[in-house]
Amino acid sequence: MLNVNGQKPSSHPPFSDGEKSMRPATMELFAYCADSLKASHASLMHNIFQDSNKLNELLKNKNCLLYNTTEIIFLLIPLHNIYYDFLYMAADLGALHHNLLLFLRENGVPLPLRASIIGKEPYAGEVAKIFEQAGFSLGRRIARMRNLNDAKNMERNVRYMRENSSQDESNVEFAVHGDEQDILDLLLSEFDIRSDNLPELSEIAANISRKQVLVIRKNARIVALHYFTRQNASVYGWYDVTRKEFRKNYLYQDMMLFLYKYWAKQDVVLRSYSWRDVANKRLMALAHQCNQIQDGVYIYNMIFNNTFDNG
């Protein structure tokens, strides 16, 4: 069996199997735990979607923690220096439920937690219920939307919206280095840093390098942005913000039109998705205006605010 680095796991474990305590996490430690768990169980449930390179970078550069038993792995990754992203790998729902209660009862947690459950209903809701029973609360339920428009249809829709408006089409451009803090500040004006899983400054900088942040400026000030990521032939729109005083200027539609034209020039046919908070009526209305429909996949961002003291 290969571990996440594509190498054979060590025949001499660096720790006791199933040790029920939190320890500093390393890639070697996580890989050994994951391989041991996979060898003992036919199938596993998890919310660990980072590739091995990304996970290795996180474990190398952050003070991450790991907890494991013979049924589960819990991996805690600090984000924004204010909470842990709670990653899990478990044999089944029952193992997750039992070990989550055990973990929270027996281990000190120095920061609040956020666990993201991703999947189709009803499965995603069932997993979220386990976290709720352990004391977590729902921060956001986010729906994946399939973007069905092409550039031609989007251009027609924008033209129609502007027929009775004096607003001209805005100049859309890719963000540049130096915009990172302004982008994060604008995201924070609309979204919650934990419930909405906002990116850290280093992640924003990397995404700018990939030309995956659109902005509109007025008098050199960023007044609207669209933040997206690309994985192979799929594009995912994560965040859209327009300053309140510009929300009647169709800036979101301008950015979508720019993006559809940009995608049309790519070498591969891209499938486009957006993630939307189902409770945010304004953003859901914008999504429907741009012919985006829910496809049945959801993210539950579950929040745990208490911390524990083993003493």
Tab-separated table of C-alpha atoms in Angstrom:
chain	number	residue	atom	x	y	z
A	1	MET	CA	0.000	0.000	0.000
A	2	LEU	CA	1.288	3.451	-0.909
A	3	ASN	CA	1.003	6.474	1.318
A	4	VAL	CA	0.045	9.982	0.192
A	5	ASN	CA	3.603	10.692	-0.920
A	6	GLY	CA	3.596	7.695	-3.222
A	7	GLN	CA	6.187	5.941	-1.054
A	8	LYS	CA	5.961	2.749	0.959
A	9	PRO	CA	5.129	3.402	4.607
A	10	SER	CA	7.824	2.741	7.166
A	11	SER	CA	7.835	-0.758	8.666
A	12	HIS	CA	8.773	0.872	11.979
A	13	PRO	CA	5.992	3.241	13.058
A	14	PRO	CA	7.225	6.542	14.555
A	15	PHE	CA	4.606	6.295	17.329
A	16	SER	CA	2.250	3.831	18.966
A	17	ASP	CA	-0.670	2.726	16.788
A	18	GLY	CA	-3.953	4.242	17.873
A	19	GLU	CA	-2.358	6.616	20.351
A	20	LYS	CA	-5.175	8.752	21.749
A	21	SER	CA	-3.509	12.105	22.207
A	22	MET	CA	-2.814	15.133	20.082
A	23	ARG	CA	0.699	15.506	18.725
A	24	PRO	CA	2.434	17.872	16.321
A	25	ALA	CA	1.534	16.718	12.821
A	26	THR	CA	4.113	15.922	10.164
A	27	MET	CA	3.617	14.497	6.694
A	28	GLU	CA	5.347	11.278	7.766
A	29	LEU	CA	3.054	10.903	10.759
A	30	PHE	CA	-0.104	11.626	8.787
A	31	ALA	CA	0.934	9.321	5.924
A	32	TYR	CA	1.604	6.445	8.296
A	33	CYS	CA	-1.741	6.944	10.086
A	34	ALA	CA	-3.628	7.168	6.786
A	35	ASP	CA	-2.010	4.037	5.382
A	36	SER	CA	-2.709	2.120	8.588
A	37	LEU	CA	-6.347	3.204	8.553
A	38	LYS	CA	-6.773	2.279	4.883
A	39	ALA	CA	-5.252	-1.145	5.515
A	40	SER	CA	-7.752	-1.856	8.313
A	41	HIS	CA	-10.967	-0.670	6.653
A	42	ALA	CA	-12.461	-1.387	3.236
A	43	SER	CA	-13.664	2.177	2.712
A	44	LEU	CA	-13.224	5.490	4.472
A	45	MET	CA	-15.124	8.746	4.773
A	46	HIS	CA	-13.170	11.998	4.925
A	47	ASN	CA	-13.075	15.719	4.189
A	48	ILE	CA	-9.394	15.859	3.169
A	49	PHE	CA	-9.378	17.086	-0.434
A	50	GLN	CA	-5.983	18.784	-0.581
A	51	ASP	CA	-3.481	17.100	-2.880
A	52	SER	CA	-0.328	15.696	-1.269
A	53	ASN	CA	1.799	18.713	-2.235
A	54	LYS	CA	-0.643	21.184	-0.697
A	55	LEU	CA	-1.059	19.104	2.447
A	56	ASN	CA	2.698	18.679	2.813
A	57	GLU	CA	3.144	22.461	2.519
A	58	LEU	CA	0.541	23.078	5.232
A	59	LEU	CA	2.039	20.534	7.615
A	60	LYS	CA	5.539	21.868	7.034
A	61	ASN	CA	4.728	25.559	7.484
A	62	LYS	CA	2.015	25.522	10.166
A	63	ASN	CA	1.791	24.208	13.728
A	64	CYS	CA	-0.694	21.466	12.915
A	65	LEU	CA	-1.958	18.824	15.334
A	66	LEU	CA	-2.912	15.183	14.791
A	67	TYR	CA	-5.097	12.813	16.808
A	68	ASN	CA	-5.754	9.199	15.848
A	69	THR	CA	-7.307	5.936	16.993
A	70	THR	CA	-7.716	2.660	15.144
A	71	GLU	CA	-10.906	4.105	13.577
A	72	ILE	CA	-10.177	7.763	12.816
A	73	ILE	CA	-7.651	10.502	12.123
A	74	PHE	CA	-8.320	14.089	13.130
A	75	LEU	CA	-5.987	16.716	11.647
A	76	LEU	CA	-6.120	20.321	12.925
A	77	ILE	CA	-4.672	23.054	10.695
A	78	PRO	CA	-4.502	26.633	12.073
A	79	LEU	CA	-5.902	29.301	9.745
A	80	HIS	CA	-5.629	33.095	10.130
A	81	ASN	CA	-4.114	32.342	13.574
A	82	ILE	CA	-7.629	32.305	15.039
A	83	TYR	CA	-9.138	28.842	14.412
A	84	TYR	CA	-8.365	25.282	13.326
A	85	ASP	CA	-9.616	23.734	10.120
A	86	PHE	CA	-10.820	20.340	11.369
A	87	LEU	CA	-10.009	17.546	8.892
A	88	TYR	CA	-11.132	13.983	9.492
A	89	MET	CA	-10.738	10.479	8.090
A	90	ALA	CA	-13.008	7.813	9.597
A	91	ALA	CA	-14.028	4.191	9.102
A	92	ASP	CA	-17.752	5.083	9.043
A	93	LEU	CA	-20.381	7.407	10.508
A	94	GLY	CA	-20.484	5.519	13.806
A	95	ALA	CA	-16.704	5.746	14.230
A	96	LEU	CA	-16.776	9.470	13.477
A	97	HIS	CA	-19.548	10.078	16.005
A	98	HIS	CA	-17.984	8.074	18.845
A	99	ASN	CA	-14.446	9.372	18.380
A	100	LEU	CA	-15.504	12.990	17.895
A	101	LEU	CA	-17.263	12.952	21.273
A	102	LEU	CA	-14.228	11.259	22.831
A	103	PHE	CA	-11.817	13.738	21.279
A	104	LEU	CA	-13.706	16.812	22.463
A	105	ARG	CA	-14.098	15.396	25.965
A	106	GLU	CA	-10.496	14.292	26.516
A	107	ASN	CA	-8.336	16.793	24.614
A	108	GLY	CA	-7.537	20.438	25.130
A	109	VAL	CA	-8.263	22.526	22.035
A	110	PRO	CA	-6.448	25.882	22.164
A	111	LEU	CA	-8.433	27.463	19.298
A	112	PRO	CA	-12.022	27.261	18.011
A	113	LEU	CA	-12.760	24.755	15.227
A	114	ARG	CA	-14.347	24.751	11.787
A	115	ALA	CA	-15.205	21.483	10.016
A	116	SER	CA	-16.292	21.544	6.363
A	117	ILE	CA	-18.501	18.677	5.175
A	118	ILE	CA	-18.799	18.423	1.399
A	119	GLY	CA	-21.116	16.113	-0.524
A	120	LYS	CA	-24.548	15.431	-1.913
A	121	GLU	CA	-27.680	15.281	0.159
A	122	PRO	CA	-28.764	13.482	2.250
A	123	TYR	CA	-25.240	12.240	3.061
A	124	ALA	CA	-23.714	15.682	3.717
A	125	GLY	CA	-26.557	16.547	6.076
A	126	GLU	CA	-26.132	13.269	7.949
A	127	VAL	CA	-22.451	13.974	8.578
A	128	ALA	CA	-23.243	17.560	9.620
A	129	LYS	CA	-25.770	16.156	12.116
A	130	ILE	CA	-22.983	14.157	13.798
A	131	PHE	CA	-21.009	17.364	14.336
A	132	GLU	CA	-24.114	19.141	15.591
A	133	GLN	CA	-24.698	16.370	18.153
A	134	ALA	CA	-21.113	16.864	19.364
A	135	GLY	CA	-21.685	20.569	20.037
A	136	PHE	CA	-20.914	22.193	16.666
A	137	SER	CA	-23.334	24.682	15.099
A	138	LEU	CA	-23.999	25.489	11.455
A	139	GLY	CA	-21.997	28.462	10.209
A	140	ARG	CA	-22.986	28.272	6.550
A	141	ARG	CA	-24.721	25.838	4.217
A	142	ILE	CA	-23.314	26.558	0.771
A	143	ALA	CA	-24.806	25.234	-2.464
A	144	ARG	CA	-22.817	24.424	-5.582
A	145	MET	CA	-24.344	26.124	-8.627
A	146	ARG	CA	-23.765	24.992	-12.202
A	147	ASN	CA	-23.176	28.014	-14.467
A	148	LEU	CA	-25.127	27.424	-17.664
A	149	ASN	CA	-24.565	30.666	-19.582
A	150	ASP	CA	-22.149	31.124	-22.420
A	151	ALA	CA	-20.567	34.461	-23.376
A	152	LYS	CA	-23.145	35.190	-26.083
A	153	ASN	CA	-26.124	34.707	-23.757
A	154	MET	CA	-24.436	36.625	-20.955
A	155	GLU	CA	-23.686	39.560	-23.249
A	156	ARG	CA	-27.332	39.690	-24.309
A	157	ASN	CA	-28.467	39.610	-20.672
A	158	VAL	CA	-26.105	42.427	-19.664
A	159	ARG	CA	-27.227	44.526	-22.624
A	160	TYR	CA	-30.860	43.990	-21.588
A	161	MET	CA	-30.130	45.035	-17.978
A	162	ARG	CA	-28.521	48.264	-19.195
A	163	GLU	CA	-31.283	49.347	-21.547
A	164	ASN	CA	-32.859	51.554	-18.894
A	165	SER	CA	-29.629	52.397	-17.078
A	166	SER	CA	-27.131	55.197	-17.553
A	167	GLN	CA	-24.271	52.980	-16.309
A	168	ASP	CA	-21.598	52.060	-18.818
A	169	GLU	CA	-19.838	48.708	-18.832
A	170	SER	CA	-17.055	48.710	-16.233
A	171	ASN	CA	-13.414	47.935	-16.843
A	172	VAL	CA	-12.719	44.452	-15.471
A	173	GLU	CA	-9.127	43.336	-14.904
A	174	PHE	CA	-7.123	40.712	-13.077
A	175	ALA	CA	-5.847	41.640	-9.630
A	176	VAL	CA	-2.116	42.305	-9.290
A	177	HIS	CA	0.381	41.774	-6.494
A	178	GLY	CA	-0.061	44.439	-3.877
A	179	ASP	CA	-3.870	43.971	-3.930
A	180	GLU	CA	-3.834	41.151	-1.367
A	181	GLN	CA	-4.756	43.132	1.743
A	182	ASP	CA	-7.381	45.218	-0.057
A	183	ILE	CA	-8.944	42.013	-1.380
A	184	LEU	CA	-9.031	40.400	2.061
A	185	ASP	CA	-10.475	43.578	3.593
A	186	LEU	CA	-13.215	43.664	0.966
A	187	LEU	CA	-13.992	39.979	1.528
A	188	LEU	CA	-14.219	40.611	5.273
A	189	SER	CA	-16.782	43.368	4.658
A	190	GLU	CA	-19.209	40.772	3.286
A	191	PHE	CA	-18.145	37.360	4.575
A	192	ASP	CA	-17.265	35.715	7.882
A	193	ILE	CA	-13.611	34.702	8.075
A	194	ARG	CA	-14.424	31.242	9.473
A	195	SER	CA	-17.967	30.348	8.396
A	196	ASP	CA	-17.194	31.362	4.798
A	197	ASN	CA	-13.666	29.879	4.810
A	198	LEU	CA	-11.917	33.037	3.624
A	199	PRO	CA	-8.416	32.545	2.155
A	200	GLU	CA	-5.314	33.706	3.998
A	201	LEU	CA	-3.144	36.462	2.506
A	202	SER	CA	-0.603	33.948	1.188
A	203	GLU	CA	-3.360	32.014	-0.564
A	204	ILE	CA	-4.769	35.216	-2.086
A	205	ALA	CA	-1.290	36.090	-3.381
A	206	ALA	CA	-0.940	32.638	-4.968
A	207	ASN	CA	-4.366	32.945	-6.576
A	208	ILE	CA	-3.478	36.372	-7.981
A	209	SER	CA	-0.412	34.771	-9.577
A	210	ARG	CA	-2.711	32.247	-11.251
A	211	LYS	CA	-4.908	35.079	-12.639
A	212	GLN	CA	-7.896	33.886	-10.650
A	213	VAL	CA	-9.057	37.117	-9.013
A	214	LEU	CA	-11.043	39.699	-11.001
A	215	VAL	CA	-11.423	43.268	-9.781
A	216	ILE	CA	-13.137	46.487	-10.838
A	217	ARG	CA	-11.575	49.762	-9.708
A	218	LYS	CA	-13.078	53.213	-9.342
A	219	ASN	CA	-10.565	56.001	-8.735
A	220	ALA	CA	-7.865	53.373	-8.114
A	221	ARG	CA	-9.960	51.750	-5.367
A	222	ILE	CA	-11.210	48.160	-5.673
A	223	VAL	CA	-15.001	48.335	-5.539
A	224	ALA	CA	-15.872	44.820	-6.739
A	225	LEU	CA	-14.156	41.459	-6.999
A	226	HIS	CA	-14.737	37.893	-8.108
A	227	TYR	CA	-12.516	35.190	-6.572
A	228	PHE	CA	-12.344	31.809	-8.314
A	229	THR	CA	-10.154	28.730	-8.550
A	230	ARG	CA	-9.540	26.221	-11.304
A	231	GLN	CA	-8.992	22.476	-10.992
A	232	ASN	CA	-8.226	20.817	-14.314
A	233	ALA	CA	-11.257	21.510	-16.546
A	234	SER	CA	-13.503	22.821	-13.747
A	235	VAL	CA	-13.709	26.431	-12.539
A	236	TYR	CA	-15.203	27.279	-9.148
A	237	GLY	CA	-16.382	30.763	-8.246
A	238	TRP	CA	-16.057	31.244	-4.478
A	239	TYR	CA	-16.573	34.885	-3.536
A	240	ASP	CA	-18.231	37.914	-5.079
A	241	VAL	CA	-18.265	41.285	-3.366
A	242	THR	CA	-19.485	44.675	-4.575
A	243	ARG	CA	-19.333	47.709	-2.307
A	244	LYS	CA	-22.854	48.756	-1.318
A	245	GLU	CA	-22.745	52.120	-3.106
A	246	PHE	CA	-22.042	50.340	-6.434
A	247	ARG	CA	-24.526	47.469	-6.244
A	248	LYS	CA	-26.900	49.015	-8.780
A	249	ASN	CA	-24.151	49.323	-11.387
A	250	TYR	CA	-24.267	45.694	-12.624
A	251	LEU	CA	-20.616	45.148	-11.701
A	252	TYR	CA	-21.144	41.454	-10.966
A	253	GLN	CA	-22.653	40.939	-14.415
A	254	ASP	CA	-19.707	42.782	-15.992
A	255	MET	CA	-17.274	40.438	-14.261
A	256	MET	CA	-19.239	37.360	-15.326
A	257	LEU	CA	-19.297	38.556	-18.940
A	258	PHE	CA	-15.532	39.167	-18.824
A	259	LEU	CA	-14.984	35.711	-17.380
A	260	TYR	CA	-17.186	33.894	-19.905
A	261	LYS	CA	-15.285	35.555	-22.755
A	262	TYR	CA	-11.992	34.669	-21.089
A	263	TRP	CA	-13.010	31.022	-20.726
A	264	ALA	CA	-14.033	30.870	-24.378
A	265	LYS	CA	-10.411	31.569	-25.343
A	266	GLN	CA	-9.038	28.646	-23.314
A	267	ASP	CA	-7.621	25.538	-24.962
A	268	VAL	CA	-10.042	23.226	-23.129
A	269	VAL	CA	-13.787	23.373	-22.590
A	270	LEU	CA	-14.281	24.424	-18.972
A	271	ARG	CA	-17.170	23.518	-16.717
A	272	SER	CA	-18.129	26.423	-14.491
A	273	TYR	CA	-19.518	26.318	-10.960
A	274	SER	CA	-20.203	28.834	-8.203
A	275	TRP	CA	-20.645	28.341	-4.465
A	276	ARG	CA	-23.488	30.303	-2.841
A	277	ASP	CA	-24.712	30.638	0.745
A	278	VAL	CA	-28.300	29.390	0.467
A	279	ALA	CA	-29.381	31.840	3.198
A	280	ASN	CA	-28.023	34.895	1.304
A	281	LYS	CA	-31.020	35.925	-0.754
A	282	ARG	CA	-29.202	38.708	-2.614
A	283	LEU	CA	-26.390	36.483	-3.842
A	284	MET	CA	-28.812	33.678	-4.700
A	285	ALA	CA	-30.868	36.155	-6.744
A	286	LEU	CA	-27.724	37.265	-8.606
A	287	ALA	CA	-26.904	33.629	-9.293
A	288	HIS	CA	-30.325	33.003	-10.821
A	289	GLN	CA	-30.033	36.165	-12.932
A	290	CYS	CA	-26.876	34.656	-14.423
A	291	ASN	CA	-28.574	31.299	-15.061
A	292	GLN	CA	-26.835	29.401	-12.262
A	293	ILE	CA	-28.724	26.437	-10.794
A	294	GLN	CA	-28.090	24.205	-7.759
A	295	ASP	CA	-26.718	20.788	-8.688
A	296	GLY	CA	-27.230	18.963	-5.376
A	297	VAL	CA	-23.738	19.301	-3.843
A	298	TYR	CA	-23.427	21.264	-0.581
A	299	ILE	CA	-20.816	22.409	1.906
A	300	TYR	CA	-21.755	22.503	5.576
A	301	ASN	CA	-19.308	24.686	7.496
A	302	MET	CA	-19.745	23.538	11.094
A	303	ILE	CA	-18.441	25.768	13.894
A	304	PHE	CA	-17.212	24.834	17.374
A	305	ASN	CA	-16.572	27.859	19.587
A	306	ASN	CA	-15.624	26.282	22.881
A	307	THR	CA	-12.053	25.520	23.902
A	308	PHE	CA	-11.009	23.085	26.589
A	309	ASP	CA	-8.471	22.981	29.347
A	310	ASN	CA	-7.178	19.537	30.282
A	311	GLY	CA	-6.343	20.861	33.729
